[in-house]
Backbone as ProteinMPNN parsed JSONL, in Angstrom:
{"seq_chain_A": "QVQLVESGGGLVQAGGSLRLSCAASGRTFSSYAMGWFRQAPGKEREFVAAISWSGGTTYPVDSVKGRFTISRDNAKNTVYLQMNTLKPEDTGLYLCVTAPRGSNCPDTLVFYWGPGTQVTVSS", "coords_chain_A": {"N_chain_A": [[110.299, 4.473, 101.95], [113.523, 4.426, 100.59], [116.355, 6.19, 99.675], [119.303, 5.938, 97.769], [122.585, 7.065, 97.344], [125.433, 6.938, 95.545], [128.988, 7.53, 95.605], [132.408, 8.474, 94.799], [133.563, 7.097, 92.717], [135.687, 6.817, 89.747], [138.501, 7.372, 87.516], [141.23, 5.248, 87.444], [144.555, 3.936, 87.597], [145.646, 0.567, 86.935], [146.273, -1.389, 89.803], [145.899, 0.64, 91.549], [143.842, 2.423, 94.018], [140.485, 2.937, 95.203], [137.825, 4.449, 97.054], [134.581, 3.791, 97.585], [131.472, 5.296, 98.45], [128.215, 5.06, 99.889], [125.438, 6.757, 100.546], [122.544, 6.651, 102.487], [119.117, 7.531, 102.668], [116.594, 8.062, 105.203], [115.413, 6.59, 108.312], [115.82, 4.014, 108.988], [118.107, 2.662, 108.349], [119.859, 0.869, 109.65], [118.329, -1.366, 109.723], [118.61, -2.866, 107.477], [120.404, -5.235, 105.45], [123.273, -4.428, 103.491], [124.687, -3.862, 100.251], [126.925, -4.226, 97.391], [126.826, -4.149, 93.871], [128.048, -4.649, 90.503], [128.132, -3.451, 87.14], [129.286, -4.148, 84.081], [129.995, -3.008, 80.724], [128.256, -4.846, 78.289], [128.214, -7.099, 79.822], [126.766, -9.302, 82.308], [125.075, -8.11, 85.241], [126.844, -8.119, 88.296], [127.317, -9.527, 91.495], [129.144, -8.035, 94.154], [129.855, -7.528, 96.914], [128.558, -7.878, 100.274], [127.133, -6.762, 103.399], [126.241, -7.416, 106.751], [123.426, -6.239, 108.787], [124.467, -5.284, 111.184], [127.083, -4.978, 110.632], [128.804, -6.932, 111.334], [129.271, -9.184, 109.827], [130.579, -10.033, 106.675], [130.304, -10.477, 103.102], [132.124, -11.07, 100.642], [132.565, -11.464, 97.099], [134.386, -14.108, 95.513], [136.289, -13.171, 93.648], [137.11, -10.688, 94.549], [138.06, -10.943, 97.071], [140.392, -10.235, 99.605], [141.195, -7.97, 98.318], [139.112, -6.035, 98.174], [137.15, -4.312, 100.613], [134.229, -4.244, 102.444], [132.308, -2.051, 104.435], [130.402, -0.443, 107.062], [128.76, 2.419, 108.476], [126.508, 2.896, 110.728], [125.633, 5.077, 112.158], [126.048, 7.142, 110.443], [124.531, 6.452, 108.315], [125.706, 5.172, 106.1], [127.408, 3.168, 103.727], [130.449, 1.608, 102.771], [132.909, 0.883, 100.24], [135.987, -0.205, 100.08], [138.448, -0.335, 97.745], [141.207, -1.965, 96.684], [144.314, -2.605, 94.928], [143.38, -2.549, 92.252], [142.039, -3.886, 89.209], [141.863, -4.024, 85.591], [139.586, -5.528, 84.937], [137.859, -4.911, 86.963], [136.452, -2.756, 86.213], [133.461, -0.88, 85.837], [129.968, 0.018, 86.407], [129.186, 0.777, 89.613], [126.876, -0.273, 91.934], [124.878, 0.455, 94.698], [122.97, -1.305, 97.157], [120.02, -2.137, 99.102], [118.806, -4.708, 101.269], [116.917, -7.473, 102.731], [117.273, -7.753, 106.289], [118.462, -10.127, 107.324], [119.783, -11.236, 105.201], [122.207, -11.927, 102.53], [122.169, -10.161, 100.476], [121.143, -11.175, 97.881], [120.304, -10.655, 94.427], [117.646, -11.05, 93.879], [116.288, -10.362, 96.127], [116.657, -7.716, 96.624], [115.749, -4.531, 97.843], [116.038, -1.765, 97.234], [117.811, 0.093, 94.745], [120.716, 2.016, 94.07], [121.653, 4.738, 91.825], [124.234, 4.416, 90.914], [127.867, 4.553, 90.592], [130.571, 5.295, 88.491], [133.369, 3.266, 87.861], [136.513, 3.143, 86.485], [139.193, 1.306, 85.39], [142.349, 1.572, 84.215], [144.738, -0.084, 82.134]], "CA_chain_A": [[111.133, 4.72, 100.779], [114.93, 4.67, 100.866], [117.131, 6.665, 98.528], [120.719, 5.625, 97.868], [123.414, 7.899, 96.478], [126.822, 6.497, 95.544], [130.019, 8.488, 95.221], [133.769, 7.989, 94.963], [134.094, 6.459, 91.527], [136.604, 7.609, 88.947], [139.46, 6.698, 86.659], [142.435, 4.917, 88.203], [145.413, 2.954, 86.934], [145.7, -0.759, 87.544], [147.076, -1.4, 91.01], [145.492, 1.744, 92.396], [142.765, 2.238, 94.995], [139.358, 3.866, 95.294], [136.886, 4.177, 98.139], [133.221, 4.159, 97.249], [130.538, 5.526, 99.558], [126.788, 5.035, 99.548], [124.662, 7.396, 101.599], [121.141, 6.255, 102.433], [118.154, 8.357, 103.392], [115.697, 7.278, 106.046], [115.842, 6.336, 109.683], [115.853, 2.575, 109.226], [119.29, 2.144, 107.664], [120.43, -0.28, 110.346], [117.431, -2.505, 109.577], [118.885, -3.537, 106.215], [121.704, -5.624, 104.934], [123.671, -3.538, 102.406], [125.607, -4.529, 99.346], [127.385, -3.601, 96.151], [126.871, -4.887, 92.619], [128.666, -3.884, 89.425], [127.643, -3.734, 85.796], [130.244, -3.779, 83.043], [129.367, -3.011, 79.401], [128.193, -6.136, 77.611], [128.258, -8.211, 80.772], [125.667, -9.347, 83.268], [125.312, -7.492, 86.531], [127.585, -9.055, 89.149], [127.409, -9.247, 92.931], [130.512, -7.759, 94.587], [130.025, -7.754, 98.349], [127.444, -7.491, 101.128], [127.461, -6.645, 104.81], [125.057, -7.579, 107.59], [122.886, -5.001, 109.34], [125.327, -4.824, 112.276], [128.461, -4.843, 110.169], [129.628, -7.99, 111.896], [129.539, -10.239, 108.846], [130.68, -9.557, 105.297], [130.19, -11.516, 102.085], [132.726, -10.647, 99.376], [132.668, -12.475, 96.053], [135.751, -14.648, 95.505], [137.203, -12.398, 92.791], [137.567, -9.459, 95.213], [138.578, -11.259, 98.408], [141.767, -9.807, 99.798], [141.412, -6.664, 97.661], [138.01, -5.129, 98.502], [136.59, -4.415, 101.958], [132.972, -3.54, 102.644], [132.08, -1.657, 105.827], [129.264, 0.462, 107.193], [128.656, 3.272, 109.659], [125.065, 3.086, 110.884], [125.379, 6.429, 112.673], [126.102, 8.043, 109.294], [123.7, 5.889, 107.235], [126.611, 5.067, 104.959], [128.168, 1.942, 103.51], [131.66, 1.897, 102.018], [133.622, -0.207, 99.572], [137.394, 0.12, 99.867], [138.924, -1.189, 96.659], [142.652, -1.886, 96.516], [144.903, -3.448, 93.883], [142.346, -2.613, 91.219], [142.382, -4.514, 87.937], [140.967, -3.565, 84.522], [138.314, -6.27, 84.975], [136.991, -4.323, 87.983], [135.748, -1.63, 85.594], [132.015, -1.025, 85.743], [129.112, 0.899, 87.199], [129.012, 0.158, 90.928], [125.543, 0.024, 92.428], [124.611, 0.164, 96.104], [121.633, -1.868, 97.34], [119.542, -2.57, 100.416], [118.164, -6.012, 101.204], [116.44, -7.87, 104.052], [118.258, -7.711, 107.356], [119.165, -11.393, 107.533], [120.239, -11.782, 103.924], [123.494, -11.485, 101.996], [121.89, -9.323, 99.311], [120.916, -11.724, 96.537], [119.605, -9.616, 93.66], [116.208, -11.326, 93.88], [115.688, -9.833, 97.353], [117.013, -6.312, 96.799], [114.638, -3.589, 97.987], [116.325, -0.511, 96.55], [119.072, 0.243, 94.011], [121.173, 3.357, 93.785], [121.916, 4.98, 90.407], [125.554, 3.912, 90.577], [129.031, 5.402, 90.373], [131.409, 4.623, 87.502], [134.77, 2.977, 88.161], [137.244, 2.738, 85.291], [140.57, 0.948, 85.716], [143.141, 1.488, 82.991], [145.873, -1.019, 82.218]], "C_chain_A": [[112.557, 5.047, 101.223], [115.585, 5.141, 99.583], [118.609, 6.428, 98.789], [121.486, 6.489, 96.882], [124.867, 7.46, 96.628], [127.762, 7.628, 95.144], [131.376, 7.822, 95.357], [134.352, 7.291, 93.761], [135.042, 7.379, 90.777], [137.474, 6.746, 88.075], [140.745, 6.48, 87.442], [143.255, 3.908, 87.406], [145.364, 1.622, 87.666], [146.682, -0.748, 88.72], [146.706, -0.308, 91.993], [144.327, 1.405, 93.297], [141.689, 3.301, 94.829], [138.523, 3.47, 96.5], [135.522, 4.703, 97.733], [132.407, 4.359, 98.521], [129.121, 5.458, 99.028], [126.037, 5.6, 100.745], [123.188, 7.067, 101.41], [120.282, 7.22, 103.227], [117.327, 7.463, 104.302], [116.293, 6.935, 107.383], [115.995, 4.853, 109.983], [117.043, 1.904, 108.576], [119.802, 0.872, 108.329], [119.529, -1.512, 110.277], [117.772, -3.358, 108.365], [120.286, -4.118, 106.15], [121.997, -4.684, 103.758], [124.651, -4.264, 101.502], [125.987, -3.681, 98.153], [127.316, -4.614, 95.007], [127.657, -4.044, 91.61], [128.155, -4.386, 88.083], [128.667, -3.233, 84.803], [129.547, -3.833, 81.688], [129.415, -4.399, 78.776], [128.23, -7.336, 78.532], [127.053, -8.163, 81.695], [126.067, -8.624, 84.554], [125.879, -8.546, 87.494], [127.568, -8.594, 90.596], [128.869, -9.036, 93.304], [130.705, -8.086, 96.067], [128.767, -7.314, 99.084], [127.921, -7.448, 102.577], [126.174, -6.728, 105.615], [124.636, -6.258, 108.211], [123.783, -4.425, 110.438], [126.742, -4.521, 111.818], [129.362, -5.966, 110.614], [130.006, -9.084, 110.92], [129.582, -9.626, 107.457], [130.716, -10.738, 104.333], [130.795, -11.007, 100.776], [132.733, -11.787, 98.367], [134.138, -12.899, 95.947], [136.731, -13.766, 94.734], [137.728, -11.119, 93.444], [138.112, -9.72, 96.61], [140.057, -10.895, 98.509], [142.089, -8.476, 99.16], [140.36, -5.631, 98.053], [137.537, -5.387, 99.934], [135.309, -3.602, 102.04], [132.811, -3.238, 104.131], [130.881, -0.721, 105.867], [129.371, 1.255, 108.483], [127.179, 3.596, 109.82], [124.725, 4.465, 111.429], [125.36, 7.448, 111.538], [125.25, 7.561, 108.127], [124.508, 5.696, 105.958], [127.286, 3.697, 104.929], [129.327, 2.282, 102.57], [132.16, 0.646, 101.297], [135.038, 0.286, 99.288], [137.947, -0.862, 98.858], [140.415, -0.941, 96.448], [143.112, -2.826, 95.41], [143.904, -3.644, 92.735], [142.905, -3.171, 89.913], [141.442, -3.985, 86.85], [139.608, -4.277, 84.533], [137.393, -5.804, 86.096], [136.195, -3.143, 87.433], [134.259, -1.901, 85.507], [131.289, 0.057, 86.521], [128.809, 0.18, 88.506], [127.733, 0.673, 91.564], [125.4, -0.418, 93.884], [123.18, -0.343, 96.239], [121.312, -2.057, 98.816], [118.791, -3.889, 100.235], [117.701, -6.395, 102.606], [117.571, -8.057, 105.056], [119.068, -8.988, 107.483], [119.757, -11.99, 106.278], [121.658, -11.334, 103.588], [123.312, -10.816, 100.636], [121.841, -10.063, 97.975], [120.062, -10.752, 95.735], [118.087, -9.836, 93.65], [115.503, -10.742, 95.102], [115.977, -8.342, 97.56], [115.767, -5.445, 96.859], [114.862, -2.358, 97.103], [117.697, -0.57, 95.893], [119.433, 1.718, 93.919], [121.434, 3.517, 92.296], [123.297, 4.534, 89.963], [126.62, 4.987, 90.455], [130.01, 4.624, 89.495], [132.844, 4.478, 88.007], [135.427, 2.488, 86.869], [138.704, 2.51, 85.664], [141.334, 0.758, 84.412], [144.346, 0.579, 83.206], [147.196, -0.328, 81.942]], "O_chain_A": [[112.762, 5.855, 102.129], [115.385, 4.548, 98.523], [119.107, 6.683, 99.885], [121.087, 6.631, 95.726], [125.458, 7.592, 97.7], [127.375, 8.558, 94.437], [131.497, 6.749, 95.949], [135.526, 6.924, 93.775], [135.189, 8.554, 91.113], [137.231, 5.551, 87.909], [141.285, 7.414, 88.034], [142.707, 3.121, 86.634], [145.077, 1.563, 88.862], [147.769, -0.176, 88.639], [147.147, -0.325, 93.142], [143.873, 0.262, 93.347], [141.953, 4.414, 94.373], [138.513, 2.311, 96.915], [135.332, 5.906, 97.558], [132.622, 3.687, 99.53], [128.863, 5.762, 97.864], [126.005, 4.996, 101.817], [122.65, 7.189, 100.31], [120.659, 7.668, 104.31], [117.363, 6.239, 104.176], [117.508, 6.979, 107.576], [116.273, 4.478, 111.122], [117.0, 0.71, 108.28], [120.141, -0.094, 107.646], [119.924, -2.589, 110.724], [117.266, -4.473, 108.242], [121.23, -3.57, 106.718], [121.073, -4.2, 103.105], [125.359, -5.171, 101.938], [125.461, -2.59, 97.931], [127.697, -5.775, 95.159], [127.9, -2.86, 91.844], [127.802, -5.553, 87.912], [128.894, -2.028, 84.693], [128.611, -4.612, 81.508], [130.463, -5.044, 78.736], [128.272, -8.474, 78.067], [126.405, -7.127, 81.847], [127.246, -8.543, 84.9], [125.451, -9.7, 87.502], [127.779, -7.417, 90.887], [129.741, -9.766, 92.832], [131.613, -8.834, 96.428], [128.004, -6.485, 98.589], [128.956, -8.012, 102.931], [125.145, -6.181, 105.218], [125.379, -5.277, 108.173], [123.851, -3.207, 110.602], [127.51, -3.881, 112.536], [130.555, -5.965, 110.312], [130.956, -9.831, 111.156], [128.736, -8.806, 107.101], [131.106, -11.847, 104.698], [130.063, -10.561, 99.892], [132.889, -12.949, 98.742], [135.032, -12.113, 96.262], [137.887, -13.634, 95.136], [138.686, -10.525, 92.95], [138.581, -8.79, 97.267], [140.857, -11.203, 97.626], [143.146, -7.903, 99.425], [140.692, -4.461, 98.245], [137.526, -6.525, 100.404], [135.304, -2.408, 101.739], [133.137, -4.067, 104.98], [130.406, -0.262, 104.829], [129.991, 0.818, 109.453], [126.653, 4.47, 109.131], [123.63, 4.97, 111.182], [124.728, 8.498, 111.655], [125.242, 8.186, 107.066], [124.043, 6.022, 104.866], [127.678, 3.149, 105.959], [129.199, 3.133, 101.69], [131.871, -0.483, 101.692], [135.262, 1.085, 98.379], [137.924, -2.073, 99.078], [140.827, 0.159, 96.078], [142.381, -3.732, 95.008], [143.63, -4.768, 92.315], [144.067, -2.96, 89.565], [140.336, -3.543, 87.159], [138.593, -3.679, 84.174], [136.252, -6.258, 86.175], [135.347, -2.592, 88.134], [133.836, -3.001, 85.152], [131.897, 0.889, 87.194], [128.237, -0.91, 88.498], [127.53, 1.878, 91.715], [125.765, -1.539, 94.241], [122.282, 0.119, 95.535], [122.204, -2.127, 99.661], [118.215, -4.148, 99.178], [118.051, -5.72, 103.574], [118.677, -8.468, 104.704], [120.271, -8.92, 107.733], [120.193, -13.141, 106.289], [122.234, -10.481, 104.264], [124.179, -10.892, 99.765], [122.456, -9.603, 97.013], [119.186, -10.093, 96.295], [117.329, -8.89, 93.432], [114.277, -10.634, 95.123], [115.575, -7.772, 98.575], [114.85, -5.589, 96.05], [113.989, -1.965, 96.329], [118.624, -1.195, 96.408], [118.565, 2.567, 93.716], [121.438, 2.525, 91.567], [123.522, 4.297, 88.776], [126.326, 6.164, 90.246], [130.251, 3.438, 89.725], [133.447, 5.428, 88.507], [134.955, 1.54, 86.241], [139.369, 3.404, 86.187], [141.001, -0.112, 83.607], [144.894, 0.487, 84.305], [148.246, -0.969, 81.973]]}, "name": "protein", "num_of_chains": 1, "seq": "QVQLVESGGGLVQAGGSLRLSCAASGRTFSSYAMGWFRQAPGKEREFVAAISWSGGTTYPVDSVKGRFTISRDNAKNTVYLQMNTLKPEDTGLYLCVTAPRGSNCPDTLVFYWGPGTQVTVSS"}
């Protein structure tokens, strides 16, 4: 069993930055690929970014490329999402996930979901 706890969300003006963190319990953190999804009101859940078990490969969705950076620290069992140049359309509940080691975190393969942290970007 793995438990995920996100933090770092909040209210920010357009153009601002936030850094999300996701702390994972368990001793097998480095065995998983990790990722972030977001859920906006009235919209389908959307993949944001994923990172390989080693941190050597990242998979950001096109809409966040150049603005968001996903990283991980396996010694701290933590994955991060640095979000810069935020836009109102980035608003949503950001969810951390674990997935099979060799995957890029498709939602059909997710093992565990965190409860999420809310990000609100005002215009």
